[in-house]
Amino acid sequence: AQSVAQPEDQVNVAEGNPLTVKCTYSVSGNPYLFWYVQYPNRGLQFLLKYITGDNLVKGSYGFEAEFNKSQTSFHLKKPSALVSDSALYFCAVRDARGFQKLVFGTGTRLLVSP
Amino acid sequence: DAGVIQSPRHEVTEMGQEVTLRCKPISGHNSLFWYRQTMMRGLELLIYFNNNVPIDDSGMPEDRFSAKMPNASFSTLKIQPSEPRDSAVYFCASRGLAGVQETQYFGPGTRLLVL
């Protein structure tokens, strides 16, 4: 079975500091990994994904994530946080085989203080 | 591209009434997903379609919920009869061909309140 864990309900960071939002996953085969962001009263917006290739993936708004197969992790990072980055972040995974559905984590709330 | 379109954006109804939520996926996408989001349960996949065919409806809470996709550009999620515990935000998402290019894109959601 597929699963994804976001161990932190909330991450607090000061503006200008680097941020990391953690995600670990479990799949039987090769993973497809995704990060989404949700702003208040909005739908989920796609940030970035890892399907194959380079382990470091760059996405929208200066975010990046590193796929680490040995640690089964896909942490989201940004070198310098902005107050406008404050939102709810979801990690998602699916097994690359067949029609497996995308499984979402419980979400991590990021608060960036001025 | 207009993205995934959902209607209505907000729905307030009374317990026992029928509710129909609508979704228009991105043109050319062949998979469609219905999710429900609540504070208590987070984001839950209810059902998804591939080429208009339901693939997995194991997330549909009970028989009061039904979903259809009569063609590639339209889907409905129906709740009959509705109950207060159905109050949530319902999202529709669509995806192109599975594989290297795949990404699910979400609509803005329908906020449902059942009184």
PDB file of C-alpha atoms in Angstrom:
ATOM      1  CA  ALA A   1       0.000   0.000   0.000  1.00  0.00           C
ATOM      2  CA  GLN A   2       1.065   3.543  -0.640  1.00  0.00           C
ATOM      3  CA  SER A   3       1.446   6.054   2.158  1.00  0.00           C
ATOM      4  CA  VAL A   4       2.967   9.436   2.810  1.00  0.00           C
ATOM      5  CA  ALA A   5       3.839  11.120   6.091  1.00  0.00           C
ATOM      6  CA  GLN A   6       4.268  14.765   6.895  1.00  0.00           C
ATOM      7  CA  PRO A   7       5.585  14.656  10.455  1.00  0.00           C
ATOM      8  CA  GLU A   8       5.099  18.346  11.226  1.00  0.00           C
ATOM      9  CA  ASP A   9       1.666  19.904  11.548  1.00  0.00           C
ATOM     10  CA  GLN A  10       3.226  23.353  11.451  1.00  0.00           C
ATOM     11  CA  VAL A  11       6.547  24.910  10.529  1.00  0.00           C
ATOM     12  CA  ASN A  12       7.478  28.402  11.659  1.00  0.00           C
ATOM     13  CA  VAL A  13      10.235  30.377   9.974  1.00  0.00           C
ATOM     14  CA  ALA A  14      11.294  33.997   9.800  1.00  0.00           C
ATOM     15  CA  GLU A  15      11.191  35.821   6.504  1.00  0.00           C
ATOM     16  CA  GLY A  16      14.492  35.564   4.676  1.00  0.00           C
ATOM     17  CA  ASN A  17      15.477  32.318   6.386  1.00  0.00           C
ATOM     18  CA  PRO A  18      15.600  28.972   4.592  1.00  0.00           C
ATOM     19  CA  LEU A  19      12.622  26.686   5.027  1.00  0.00           C
ATOM     20  CA  THR A  20      12.149  22.915   4.907  1.00  0.00           C
ATOM     21  CA  VAL A  21       8.872  21.020   4.934  1.00  0.00           C
ATOM     22  CA  LYS A  22       9.390  17.300   5.458  1.00  0.00           C
ATOM     23  CA  CYS A  23       7.804  14.387   3.632  1.00  0.00           C
ATOM     24  CA  THR A  24       8.507  10.669   3.716  1.00  0.00           C
ATOM     25  CA  TYR A  25       6.757   8.045   1.639  1.00  0.00           C
ATOM     26  CA  SER A  26       6.193   4.339   1.188  1.00  0.00           C
ATOM     27  CA  VAL A  27       5.408   2.591  -2.103  1.00  0.00           C
ATOM     28  CA  SER A  28       6.070  -0.878  -3.442  1.00  0.00           C
ATOM     29  CA  GLY A  29       7.548   0.199  -6.746  1.00  0.00           C
ATOM     30  CA  ASN A  30       9.056   3.411  -8.048  1.00  0.00           C
ATOM     31  CA  PRO A  31       7.422   6.571  -6.691  1.00  0.00           C
ATOM     32  CA  TYR A  32       5.866   9.525  -8.397  1.00  0.00           C
ATOM     33  CA  LEU A  33       6.116  12.386  -5.881  1.00  0.00           C
ATOM     34  CA  PHE A  34       4.337  15.732  -5.805  1.00  0.00           C
ATOM     35  CA  TRP A  35       4.079  18.894  -3.732  1.00  0.00           C
ATOM     36  CA  TYR A  36       0.998  21.092  -3.687  1.00  0.00           C
ATOM     37  CA  VAL A  37       0.222  24.343  -1.896  1.00  0.00           C
ATOM     38  CA  GLN A  38      -3.171  25.523  -0.684  1.00  0.00           C
ATOM     39  CA  TYR A  39      -3.942  29.109   0.192  1.00  0.00           C
ATOM     40  CA  PRO A  40      -7.018  29.929   2.305  1.00  0.00           C
ATOM     41  CA  ASN A  41     -10.298  29.242   0.522  1.00  0.00           C
ATOM     42  CA  ARG A  42      -8.516  28.087  -2.600  1.00  0.00           C
ATOM     43  CA  GLY A  43      -7.897  24.798  -4.368  1.00  0.00           C
ATOM     44  CA  LEU A  44      -4.594  22.957  -4.325  1.00  0.00           C
ATOM     45  CA  GLN A  45      -1.953  24.392  -6.628  1.00  0.00           C
ATOM     46  CA  PHE A  46       0.764  22.226  -8.128  1.00  0.00           C
ATOM     47  CA  LEU A  47       4.296  23.207  -7.079  1.00  0.00           C
ATOM     48  CA  LEU A  48       6.627  20.513  -8.372  1.00  0.00           C
ATOM     49  CA  LYS A  49       7.016  16.804  -8.998  1.00  0.00           C
ATOM     50  CA  TYR A  50       9.548  14.031  -9.219  1.00  0.00           C
ATOM     51  CA  ILE A  51       8.884  11.359 -11.801  1.00  0.00           C
ATOM     52  CA  THR A  52      12.344  10.373 -12.970  1.00  0.00           C
ATOM     53  CA  GLY A  53      15.727  11.940 -13.617  1.00  0.00           C
ATOM     54  CA  ASP A  54      17.592  14.400 -11.413  1.00  0.00           C
ATOM     55  CA  ASN A  55      16.970  13.989  -7.718  1.00  0.00           C
ATOM     56  CA  LEU A  56      16.791  17.759  -7.209  1.00  0.00           C
ATOM     57  CA  VAL A  57      13.580  19.128  -8.641  1.00  0.00           C
ATOM     58  CA  LYS A  58      12.891  22.824  -9.066  1.00  0.00           C
ATOM     59  CA  GLY A  59       9.363  24.168  -9.103  1.00  0.00           C
ATOM     60  CA  SER A  60       7.222  27.261  -8.887  1.00  0.00           C
ATOM     61  CA  TYR A  61       7.872  30.300  -6.673  1.00  0.00           C
ATOM     62  CA  GLY A  62      11.492  29.330  -5.952  1.00  0.00           C
ATOM     63  CA  PHE A  63      10.659  26.033  -4.279  1.00  0.00           C
ATOM     64  CA  GLU A  64      12.694  22.902  -4.784  1.00  0.00           C
ATOM     65  CA  ALA A  65      12.627  19.361  -3.449  1.00  0.00           C
ATOM     66  CA  GLU A  66      15.149  16.577  -3.250  1.00  0.00           C
ATOM     67  CA  PHE A  67      14.241  12.975  -3.884  1.00  0.00           C
ATOM     68  CA  ASN A  68      16.214  10.675  -1.580  1.00  0.00           C
ATOM     69  CA  LYS A  69      15.531   7.040  -2.385  1.00  0.00           C
ATOM     70  CA  SER A  70      17.542   5.572   0.481  1.00  0.00           C
ATOM     71  CA  GLN A  71      15.705   7.679   3.037  1.00  0.00           C
ATOM     72  CA  THR A  72      12.387   7.516   1.149  1.00  0.00           C
ATOM     73  CA  SER A  73      12.055  11.268   1.533  1.00  0.00           C
ATOM     74  CA  PHE A  74      11.017  14.178  -0.630  1.00  0.00           C
ATOM     75  CA  HIS A  75      11.503  17.307   1.480  1.00  0.00           C
ATOM     76  CA  LEU A  76      10.379  20.691   0.164  1.00  0.00           C
ATOM     77  CA  LYS A  77      12.857  23.536   0.492  1.00  0.00           C
ATOM     78  CA  LYS A  78      13.276  27.200  -0.275  1.00  0.00           C
ATOM     79  CA  PRO A  79      16.467  29.204   0.333  1.00  0.00           C
ATOM     80  CA  SER A  80      14.726  32.371   1.494  1.00  0.00           C
ATOM     81  CA  ALA A  81      11.160  32.359   2.802  1.00  0.00           C
ATOM     82  CA  LEU A  82       8.604  35.056   2.079  1.00  0.00           C
ATOM     83  CA  VAL A  83       5.612  36.023   4.198  1.00  0.00           C
ATOM     84  CA  SER A  84       3.478  35.213   1.151  1.00  0.00           C
ATOM     85  CA  ASP A  85       4.689  31.598   1.321  1.00  0.00           C
ATOM     86  CA  SER A  86       2.495  31.102   4.383  1.00  0.00           C
ATOM     87  CA  ALA A  87       0.017  28.400   3.393  1.00  0.00           C
ATOM     88  CA  LEU A  88      -0.829  24.714   3.744  1.00  0.00           C
ATOM     89  CA  TYR A  89       1.528  22.344   1.936  1.00  0.00           C
ATOM     90  CA  PHE A  90       0.678  18.821   0.864  1.00  0.00           C
ATOM     91  CA  CYS A  91       3.011  16.047  -0.218  1.00  0.00           C
ATOM     92  CA  ALA A  92       1.566  13.271  -2.377  1.00  0.00           C
ATOM     93  CA  VAL A  93       2.819   9.963  -3.758  1.00  0.00           C
ATOM     94  CA  ARG A  94       1.715   7.206  -6.027  1.00  0.00           C
ATOM     95  CA  ASP A  95       3.251   4.000  -7.222  1.00  0.00           C
ATOM     96  CA  ALA A  96       4.369   4.375 -10.823  1.00  0.00           C
ATOM     97  CA  ARG A  97       2.631   1.162 -11.831  1.00  0.00           C
ATOM     98  CA  GLY A  98      -0.827   1.078 -13.345  1.00  0.00           C
ATOM     99  CA  PHE A  99      -3.720   3.231 -12.241  1.00  0.00           C
ATOM    100  CA  GLN A 100      -2.722   3.635  -8.612  1.00  0.00           C
ATOM    101  CA  LYS A 101      -4.286   6.684  -7.050  1.00  0.00           C
ATOM    102  CA  LEU A 102      -2.401   9.631  -5.616  1.00  0.00           C
ATOM    103  CA  VAL A 103      -2.169   9.506  -1.817  1.00  0.00           C
ATOM    104  CA  PHE A 104      -1.888  12.810   0.015  1.00  0.00           C
ATOM    105  CA  GLY A 105      -0.285  13.589   3.335  1.00  0.00           C
ATOM    106  CA  THR A 106      -2.126  15.374   6.108  1.00  0.00           C
ATOM    107  CA  GLY A 107      -0.570  18.703   5.232  1.00  0.00           C
ATOM    108  CA  THR A 108       1.910  21.030   6.937  1.00  0.00           C
ATOM    109  CA  ARG A 109       1.016  24.591   7.738  1.00  0.00           C
ATOM    110  CA  LEU A 110       3.882  26.962   7.008  1.00  0.00           C
ATOM    111  CA  LEU A 111       3.914  30.275   8.858  1.00  0.00           C
ATOM    112  CA  VAL A 112       6.485  32.843   7.777  1.00  0.00           C
ATOM    113  CA  SER A 113       6.822  35.748  10.161  1.00  0.00           C
ATOM    114  CA  PRO A 114       7.976  39.211   9.031  1.00  0.00           C
TER     115      PRO A 114
ATOM    116  CA  ASP B   1      -6.704  27.256 -20.608  1.00  0.00           C
ATOM    117  CA  ALA B   2      -9.431  27.944 -18.048  1.00  0.00           C
ATOM    118  CA  GLY B   3      -8.325  25.150 -15.780  1.00  0.00           C
ATOM    119  CA  VAL B   4     -10.699  22.841 -13.952  1.00  0.00           C
ATOM    120  CA  ILE B   5     -14.107  24.461 -13.520  1.00  0.00           C
ATOM    121  CA  GLN B   6     -16.430  23.616 -10.666  1.00  0.00           C
ATOM    122  CA  SER B   7     -19.947  24.783  -9.938  1.00  0.00           C
ATOM    123  CA  PRO B   8     -21.472  25.955  -7.769  1.00  0.00           C
ATOM    124  CA  ARG B   9     -18.687  27.529  -5.727  1.00  0.00           C
ATOM    125  CA  HIS B  10     -20.884  27.623  -2.646  1.00  0.00           C
ATOM    126  CA  GLU B  11     -23.956  25.602  -1.760  1.00  0.00           C
ATOM    127  CA  VAL B  12     -26.140  25.857   1.312  1.00  0.00           C
ATOM    128  CA  THR B  13     -28.927  23.338   1.632  1.00  0.00           C
ATOM    129  CA  GLU B  14     -31.111  21.684   4.208  1.00  0.00           C
ATOM    130  CA  MET B  15     -30.745  18.151   5.436  1.00  0.00           C
ATOM    131  CA  GLY B  16     -32.528  15.686   3.196  1.00  0.00           C
ATOM    132  CA  GLN B  17     -32.189  17.707   0.016  1.00  0.00           C
ATOM    133  CA  GLU B  18     -30.394  16.501  -3.080  1.00  0.00           C
ATOM    134  CA  VAL B  19     -27.119  18.200  -3.926  1.00  0.00           C
ATOM    135  CA  THR B  20     -25.385  18.049  -7.302  1.00  0.00           C
ATOM    136  CA  LEU B  21     -21.840  19.249  -7.774  1.00  0.00           C
ATOM    137  CA  ARG B  22     -20.446  19.760 -11.252  1.00  0.00           C
ATOM    138  CA  CYS B  23     -17.002  19.617 -12.765  1.00  0.00           C
ATOM    139  CA  LYS B  24     -15.518  20.394 -16.157  1.00  0.00           C
ATOM    140  CA  PRO B  25     -11.992  18.993 -16.480  1.00  0.00           C
ATOM    141  CA  ILE B  26      -9.174  20.511 -18.475  1.00  0.00           C
ATOM    142  CA  SER B  27      -9.634  19.789 -22.162  1.00  0.00           C
ATOM    143  CA  GLY B  28      -7.635  16.772 -23.257  1.00  0.00           C
ATOM    144  CA  HIS B  29      -7.285  15.291 -19.797  1.00  0.00           C
ATOM    145  CA  ASN B  30      -8.472  11.711 -19.519  1.00  0.00           C
ATOM    146  CA  SER B  31      -8.595  11.193 -15.742  1.00  0.00           C
ATOM    147  CA  LEU B  32     -10.880  12.930 -13.274  1.00  0.00           C
ATOM    148  CA  PHE B  33     -10.836  12.815  -9.488  1.00  0.00           C
ATOM    149  CA  TRP B  34     -13.308  13.874  -6.794  1.00  0.00           C
ATOM    150  CA  TYR B  35     -11.931  14.758  -3.348  1.00  0.00           C
ATOM    151  CA  ARG B  36     -13.482  15.928  -0.103  1.00  0.00           C
ATOM    152  CA  GLN B  37     -11.654  18.117   2.419  1.00  0.00           C
ATOM    153  CA  THR B  38     -12.626  18.610   6.039  1.00  0.00           C
ATOM    154  CA  MET B  39     -10.736  19.748   9.096  1.00  0.00           C
ATOM    155  CA  MET B  40     -11.260  16.422  10.816  1.00  0.00           C
ATOM    156  CA  ARG B  41     -10.412  14.032   7.973  1.00  0.00           C
ATOM    157  CA  GLY B  42      -8.186  16.129   5.735  1.00  0.00           C
ATOM    158  CA  LEU B  43      -8.187  15.469   1.996  1.00  0.00           C
ATOM    159  CA  GLU B  44      -9.969  12.275   0.961  1.00  0.00           C
ATOM    160  CA  LEU B  45     -10.237  10.758  -2.507  1.00  0.00           C
ATOM    161  CA  LEU B  46     -13.849   9.805  -3.152  1.00  0.00           C
ATOM    162  CA  ILE B  47     -13.730   8.394  -6.666  1.00  0.00           C
ATOM    163  CA  TYR B  48     -11.750   8.646  -9.858  1.00  0.00           C
ATOM    164  CA  PHE B  49     -12.428   8.033 -13.516  1.00  0.00           C
ATOM    165  CA  ASN B  50     -10.148   7.084 -16.359  1.00  0.00           C
ATOM    166  CA  ASN B  51     -11.504   7.640 -19.880  1.00  0.00           C
ATOM    167  CA  ASN B  52     -14.958   8.261 -18.329  1.00  0.00           C
ATOM    168  CA  VAL B  53     -14.940   4.883 -16.567  1.00  0.00           C
ATOM    169  CA  PRO B  54     -14.945   4.710 -12.753  1.00  0.00           C
ATOM    170  CA  ILE B  55     -11.722   3.005 -11.649  1.00  0.00           C
ATOM    171  CA  ASP B  56     -11.854   3.246  -7.875  1.00  0.00           C
ATOM    172  CA  ASP B  57     -14.885   4.318  -5.839  1.00  0.00           C
ATOM    173  CA  SER B  58     -13.713   2.840  -2.556  1.00  0.00           C
ATOM    174  CA  GLY B  59     -13.613   6.314  -1.004  1.00  0.00           C
ATOM    175  CA  MET B  60     -17.293   7.028  -1.568  1.00  0.00           C
ATOM    176  CA  PRO B  61     -18.657   7.220   1.972  1.00  0.00           C
ATOM    177  CA  GLU B  62     -21.994   5.494   1.429  1.00  0.00           C
ATOM    178  CA  ASP B  63     -24.799   4.874  -1.015  1.00  0.00           C
ATOM    179  CA  ARG B  64     -26.031   8.417  -0.657  1.00  0.00           C
ATOM    180  CA  PHE B  65     -23.085   9.481  -2.790  1.00  0.00           C
ATOM    181  CA  SER B  66     -22.933   8.828  -6.518  1.00  0.00           C
ATOM    182  CA  ALA B  67     -20.750  10.126  -9.331  1.00  0.00           C
ATOM    183  CA  LYS B  68     -21.055  10.055 -13.077  1.00  0.00           C
ATOM    184  CA  MET B  69     -18.941  11.052 -16.035  1.00  0.00           C
ATOM    185  CA  PRO B  70     -21.161  10.894 -19.115  1.00  0.00           C
ATOM    186  CA  ASN B  71     -18.469  12.351 -21.381  1.00  0.00           C
ATOM    187  CA  ALA B  72     -14.898  13.568 -21.321  1.00  0.00           C
ATOM    188  CA  SER B  73     -15.836  17.145 -20.467  1.00  0.00           C
ATOM    189  CA  PHE B  74     -18.305  16.770 -17.620  1.00  0.00           C
ATOM    190  CA  SER B  75     -18.745  15.005 -14.315  1.00  0.00           C
ATOM    191  CA  THR B  76     -21.217  15.216 -11.446  1.00  0.00           C
ATOM    192  CA  LEU B  77     -21.103  14.225  -7.809  1.00  0.00           C
ATOM    193  CA  LYS B  78     -24.520  13.793  -6.274  1.00  0.00           C
ATOM    194  CA  ILE B  79     -25.515  13.479  -2.638  1.00  0.00           C
ATOM    195  CA  GLN B  80     -29.056  12.263  -1.975  1.00  0.00           C
ATOM    196  CA  PRO B  81     -30.229  12.748   0.699  1.00  0.00           C
ATOM    197  CA  SER B  82     -27.718  15.181   2.150  1.00  0.00           C
ATOM    198  CA  GLU B  83     -26.797  15.222   5.837  1.00  0.00           C
ATOM    199  CA  PRO B  84     -25.026  17.821   7.997  1.00  0.00           C
ATOM    200  CA  ARG B  85     -21.918  15.601   8.195  1.00  0.00           C
ATOM    201  CA  ASP B  86     -21.531  15.982   4.433  1.00  0.00           C
ATOM    202  CA  SER B  87     -20.556  19.616   4.944  1.00  0.00           C
ATOM    203  CA  ALA B  88     -17.097  20.009   3.440  1.00  0.00           C
ATOM    204  CA  VAL B  89     -15.202  21.429   0.510  1.00  0.00           C
ATOM    205  CA  TYR B  90     -15.415  19.173  -2.526  1.00  0.00           C
ATOM    206  CA  PHE B  91     -12.637  19.375  -5.094  1.00  0.00           C
ATOM    207  CA  CYS B  92     -12.470  18.060  -8.602  1.00  0.00           C
ATOM    208  CA  ALA B  93      -9.108  17.448 -10.253  1.00  0.00           C
ATOM    209  CA  SER B  94      -8.100  16.289 -13.703  1.00  0.00           C
ATOM    210  CA  ARG B  95      -4.971  14.739 -15.137  1.00  0.00           C
ATOM    211  CA  GLY B  96      -3.562  13.998 -18.544  1.00  0.00           C
ATOM    212  CA  LEU B  97      -1.967  10.734 -19.588  1.00  0.00           C
ATOM    213  CA  ALA B  98      -0.353   8.864 -16.716  1.00  0.00           C
ATOM    214  CA  GLY B  99       3.402   8.743 -16.810  1.00  0.00           C
ATOM    215  CA  VAL B 100       6.244  11.197 -17.072  1.00  0.00           C
ATOM    216  CA  GLN B 101       4.000  14.131 -17.967  1.00  0.00           C
ATOM    217  CA  GLU B 102       1.305  13.516 -15.413  1.00  0.00           C
ATOM    218  CA  THR B 103       0.101  16.143 -12.963  1.00  0.00           C
ATOM    219  CA  GLN B 104      -3.258  16.523 -11.266  1.00  0.00           C
ATOM    220  CA  TYR B 105      -4.744  19.997 -11.495  1.00  0.00           C
ATOM    221  CA  PHE B 106      -7.380  21.011  -9.006  1.00  0.00           C
ATOM    222  CA  GLY B 107     -10.468  23.132  -9.382  1.00  0.00           C
ATOM    223  CA  PRO B 108     -11.351  25.890  -6.906  1.00  0.00           C
ATOM    224  CA  GLY B 109     -13.727  23.647  -4.988  1.00  0.00           C
ATOM    225  CA  THR B 110     -17.365  23.711  -3.938  1.00  0.00           C
ATOM    226  CA  ARG B 111     -17.989  24.670  -0.333  1.00  0.00           C
ATOM    227  CA  LEU B 112     -21.041  22.710   0.832  1.00  0.00           C
ATOM    228  CA  LEU B 113     -22.960  23.466   3.988  1.00  0.00           C
ATOM    229  CA  VAL B 114     -25.830  21.183   4.952  1.00  0.00           C
ATOM    230  CA  LEU B 115     -28.032  22.599   7.674  1.00  0.00           C
TER     231      LEU B 115
END
